PDB file of C-alpha atoms in Angstrom:
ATOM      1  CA  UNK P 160     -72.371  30.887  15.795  1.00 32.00           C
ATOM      2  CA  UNK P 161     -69.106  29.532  17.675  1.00 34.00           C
ATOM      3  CA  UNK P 162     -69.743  28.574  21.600  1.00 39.00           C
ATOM      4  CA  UNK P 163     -67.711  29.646  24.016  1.00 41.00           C
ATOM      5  CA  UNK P 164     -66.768  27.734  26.965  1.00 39.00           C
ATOM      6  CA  UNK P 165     -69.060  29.920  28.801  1.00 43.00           C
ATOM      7  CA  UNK P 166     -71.938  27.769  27.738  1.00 44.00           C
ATOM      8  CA  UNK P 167     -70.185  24.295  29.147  1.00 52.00           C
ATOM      9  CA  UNK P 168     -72.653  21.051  28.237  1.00 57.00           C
ATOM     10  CA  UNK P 169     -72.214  18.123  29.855  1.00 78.00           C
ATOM     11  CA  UNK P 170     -72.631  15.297  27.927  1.00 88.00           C
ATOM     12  CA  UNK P 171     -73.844  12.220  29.310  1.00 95.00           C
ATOM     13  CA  UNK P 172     -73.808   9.242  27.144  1.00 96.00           C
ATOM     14  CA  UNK P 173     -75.961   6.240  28.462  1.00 97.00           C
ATOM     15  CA  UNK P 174     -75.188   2.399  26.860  1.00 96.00           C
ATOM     16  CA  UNK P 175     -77.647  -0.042  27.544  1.00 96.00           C
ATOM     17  CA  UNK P 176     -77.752  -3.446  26.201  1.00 94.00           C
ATOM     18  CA  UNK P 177     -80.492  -4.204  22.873  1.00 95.00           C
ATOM     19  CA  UNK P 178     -81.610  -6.975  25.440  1.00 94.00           C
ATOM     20  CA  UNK P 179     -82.590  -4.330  28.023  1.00 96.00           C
ATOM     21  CA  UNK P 180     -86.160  -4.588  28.798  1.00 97.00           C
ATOM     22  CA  UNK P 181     -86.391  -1.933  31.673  1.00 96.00           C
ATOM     23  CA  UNK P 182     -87.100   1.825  30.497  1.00 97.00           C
ATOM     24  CA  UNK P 183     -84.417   4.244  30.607  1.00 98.00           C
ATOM     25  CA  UNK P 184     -86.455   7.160  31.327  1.00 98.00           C
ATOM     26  CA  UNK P 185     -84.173   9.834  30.036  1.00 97.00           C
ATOM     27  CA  UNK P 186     -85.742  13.064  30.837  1.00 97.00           C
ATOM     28  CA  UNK P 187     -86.523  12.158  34.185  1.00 97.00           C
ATOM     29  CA  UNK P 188     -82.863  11.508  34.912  1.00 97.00           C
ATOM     30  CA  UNK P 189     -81.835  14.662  32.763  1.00 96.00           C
ATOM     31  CA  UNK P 190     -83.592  16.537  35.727  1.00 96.00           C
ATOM     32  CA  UNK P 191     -82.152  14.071  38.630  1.00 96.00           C
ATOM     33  CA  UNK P 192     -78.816  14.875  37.309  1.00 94.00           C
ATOM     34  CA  UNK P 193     -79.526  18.377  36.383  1.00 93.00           C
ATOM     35  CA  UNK P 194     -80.096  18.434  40.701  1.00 93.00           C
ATOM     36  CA  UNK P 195     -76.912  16.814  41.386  1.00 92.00           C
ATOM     37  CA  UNK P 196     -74.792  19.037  39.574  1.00 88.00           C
ATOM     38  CA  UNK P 197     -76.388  22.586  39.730  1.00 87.00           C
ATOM     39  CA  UNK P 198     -76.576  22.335  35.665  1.00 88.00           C
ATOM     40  CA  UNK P 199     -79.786  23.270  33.471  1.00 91.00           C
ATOM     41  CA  UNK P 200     -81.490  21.015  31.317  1.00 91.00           C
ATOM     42  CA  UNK P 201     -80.596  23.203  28.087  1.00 87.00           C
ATOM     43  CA  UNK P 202     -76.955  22.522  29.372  1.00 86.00           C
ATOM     44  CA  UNK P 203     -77.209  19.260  30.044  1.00 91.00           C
ATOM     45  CA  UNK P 204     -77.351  16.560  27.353  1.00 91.00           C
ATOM     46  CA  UNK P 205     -78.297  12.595  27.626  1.00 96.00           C
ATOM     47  CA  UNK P 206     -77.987  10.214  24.878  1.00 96.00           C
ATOM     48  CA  UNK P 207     -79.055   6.709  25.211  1.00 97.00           C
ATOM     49  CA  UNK P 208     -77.010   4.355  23.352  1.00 97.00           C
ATOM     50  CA  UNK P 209     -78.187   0.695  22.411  1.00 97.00           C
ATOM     51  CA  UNK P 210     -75.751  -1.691  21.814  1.00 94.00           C
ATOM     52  CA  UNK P 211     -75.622  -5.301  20.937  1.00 92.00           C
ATOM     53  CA  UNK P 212     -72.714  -6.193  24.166  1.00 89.00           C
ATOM     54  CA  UNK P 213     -69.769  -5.351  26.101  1.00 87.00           C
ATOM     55  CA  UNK P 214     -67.570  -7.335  29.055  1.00 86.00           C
ATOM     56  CA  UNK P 215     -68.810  -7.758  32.103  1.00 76.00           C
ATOM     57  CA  UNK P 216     -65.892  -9.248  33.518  1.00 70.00           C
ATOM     58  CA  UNK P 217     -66.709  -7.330  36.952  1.00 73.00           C
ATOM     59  CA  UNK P 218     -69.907  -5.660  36.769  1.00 80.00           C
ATOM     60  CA  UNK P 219     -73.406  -6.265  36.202  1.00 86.00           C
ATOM     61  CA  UNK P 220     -74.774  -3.267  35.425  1.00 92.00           C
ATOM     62  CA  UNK P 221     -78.137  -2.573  33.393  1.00 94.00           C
ATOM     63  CA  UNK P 222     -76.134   0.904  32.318  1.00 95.00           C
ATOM     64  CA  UNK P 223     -72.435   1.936  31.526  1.00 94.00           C
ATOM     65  CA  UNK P 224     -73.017   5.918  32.273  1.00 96.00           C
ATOM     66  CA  UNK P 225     -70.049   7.339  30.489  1.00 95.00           C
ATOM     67  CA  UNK P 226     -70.014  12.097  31.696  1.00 93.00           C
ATOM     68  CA  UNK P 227     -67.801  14.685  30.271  1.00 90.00           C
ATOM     69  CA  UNK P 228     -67.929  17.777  32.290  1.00 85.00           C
ATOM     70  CA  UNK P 229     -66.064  20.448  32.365  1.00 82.00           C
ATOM     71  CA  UNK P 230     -63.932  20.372  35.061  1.00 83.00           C
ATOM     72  CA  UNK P 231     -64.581  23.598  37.851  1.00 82.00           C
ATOM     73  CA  UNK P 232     -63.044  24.109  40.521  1.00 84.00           C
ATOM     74  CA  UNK P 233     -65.293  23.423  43.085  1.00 83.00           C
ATOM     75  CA  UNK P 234     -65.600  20.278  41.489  1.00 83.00           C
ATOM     76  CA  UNK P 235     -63.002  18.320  44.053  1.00 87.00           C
ATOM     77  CA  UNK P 236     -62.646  14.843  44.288  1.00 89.00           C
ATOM     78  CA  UNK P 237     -64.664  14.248  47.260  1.00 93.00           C
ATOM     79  CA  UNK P 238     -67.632  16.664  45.604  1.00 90.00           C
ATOM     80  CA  UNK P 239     -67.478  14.453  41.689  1.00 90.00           C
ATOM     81  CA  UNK P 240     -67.473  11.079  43.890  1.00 93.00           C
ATOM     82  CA  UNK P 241     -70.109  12.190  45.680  1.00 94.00           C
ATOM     83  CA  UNK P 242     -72.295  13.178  42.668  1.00 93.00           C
ATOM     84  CA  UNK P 243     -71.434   9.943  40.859  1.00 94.00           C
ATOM     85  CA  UNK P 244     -72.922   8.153  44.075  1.00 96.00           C
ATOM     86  CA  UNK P 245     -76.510   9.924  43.865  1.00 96.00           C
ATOM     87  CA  UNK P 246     -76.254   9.164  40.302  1.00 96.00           C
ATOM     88  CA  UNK P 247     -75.977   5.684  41.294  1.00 96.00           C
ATOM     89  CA  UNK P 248     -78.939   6.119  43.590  1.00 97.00           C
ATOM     90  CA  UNK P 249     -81.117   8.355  40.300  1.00 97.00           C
ATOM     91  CA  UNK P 250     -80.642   5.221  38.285  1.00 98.00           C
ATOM     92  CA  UNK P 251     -81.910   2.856  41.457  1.00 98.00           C
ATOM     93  CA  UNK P 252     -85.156   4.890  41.651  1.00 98.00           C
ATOM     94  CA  UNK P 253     -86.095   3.625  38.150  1.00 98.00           C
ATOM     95  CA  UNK P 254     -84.305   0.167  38.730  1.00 98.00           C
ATOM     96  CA  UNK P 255     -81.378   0.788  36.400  1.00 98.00           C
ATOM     97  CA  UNK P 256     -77.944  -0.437  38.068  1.00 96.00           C
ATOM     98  CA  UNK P 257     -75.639   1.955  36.852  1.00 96.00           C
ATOM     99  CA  UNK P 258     -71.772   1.746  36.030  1.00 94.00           C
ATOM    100  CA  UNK P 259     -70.244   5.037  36.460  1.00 95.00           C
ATOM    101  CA  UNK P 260     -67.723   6.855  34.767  1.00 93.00           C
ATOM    102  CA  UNK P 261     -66.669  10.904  34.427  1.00 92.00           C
ATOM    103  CA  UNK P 262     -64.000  12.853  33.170  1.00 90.00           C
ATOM    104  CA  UNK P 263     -63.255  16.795  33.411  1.00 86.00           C
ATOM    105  CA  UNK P 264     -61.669  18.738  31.150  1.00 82.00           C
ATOM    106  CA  UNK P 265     -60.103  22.193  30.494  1.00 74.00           C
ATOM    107  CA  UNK P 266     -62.302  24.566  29.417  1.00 69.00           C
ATOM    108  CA  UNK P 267     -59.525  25.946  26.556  1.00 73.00           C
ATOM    109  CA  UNK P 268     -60.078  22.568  25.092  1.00 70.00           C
ATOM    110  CA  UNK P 269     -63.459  22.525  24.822  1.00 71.00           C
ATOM    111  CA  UNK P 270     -65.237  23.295  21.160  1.00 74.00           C
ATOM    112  CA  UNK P 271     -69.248  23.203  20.752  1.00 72.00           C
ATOM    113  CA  UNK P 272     -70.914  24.014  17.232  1.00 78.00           C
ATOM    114  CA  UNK P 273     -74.540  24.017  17.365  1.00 77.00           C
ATOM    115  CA  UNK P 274     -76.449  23.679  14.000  1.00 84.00           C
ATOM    116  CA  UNK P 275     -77.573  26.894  12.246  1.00 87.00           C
ATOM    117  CA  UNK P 276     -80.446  28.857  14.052  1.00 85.00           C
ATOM    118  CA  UNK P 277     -83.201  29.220  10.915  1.00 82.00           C
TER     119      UNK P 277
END
């Protein structure tokens, strides 16, 4: 079965560094962010992602938060930055200094395909 872009996930992809001793407690911010953007956890997807390093030329983060989302309308500018702010503030509740990055697209452009139902 094809998806539609009626059933829009957004995907939020987490890197964290191997060295990374604090716990990224993922479905507790699943439902933080779930709060923040009016989205369902079945909608919603978080991967963690270990890696062994990246630049830190500017930032010191314990997180590089990297979200797709489909980009509504009534998500403005001033409503996205606002979002990426609490998720700033989700991460400090657990102690995780987050780097924040998101990107909207078109809806046309987006293609899901599930695995099989058995």
């Amino acid at each position: 079965q094809i998806q539609n872009n009626t059933t829009i996930m957004p995907l939020v992809k987490i890197f964290a560094r191997n060295t990374l001793t604090k716990p990224v407690p993922l479905a507790a911010l699943q439902s933080k962010l779930c709060d923040i953007w009016g989205t369902k956890p079945n909608t919603t997807k978080l991967i963690l992602q270990r890696c062994e390093d990246w630049t830190d030329e500017s930032f010191q983060e314990d997180c590089y938060v990297d979200i797709r989302a489909y980009g509504k309308a009534e998500r403005t500018r001033e409503m996205v930055l606002d979002g990426m702010h609490k998720i700033h503030g989700a991460f400090g509740e657990h102690d995780l200094i987050a780097n924040v990055r998101l990107e909207t697209y078109e809806g046309e452009r987006y293609f899901h395909v599930p695995p099989a139902e058995k």
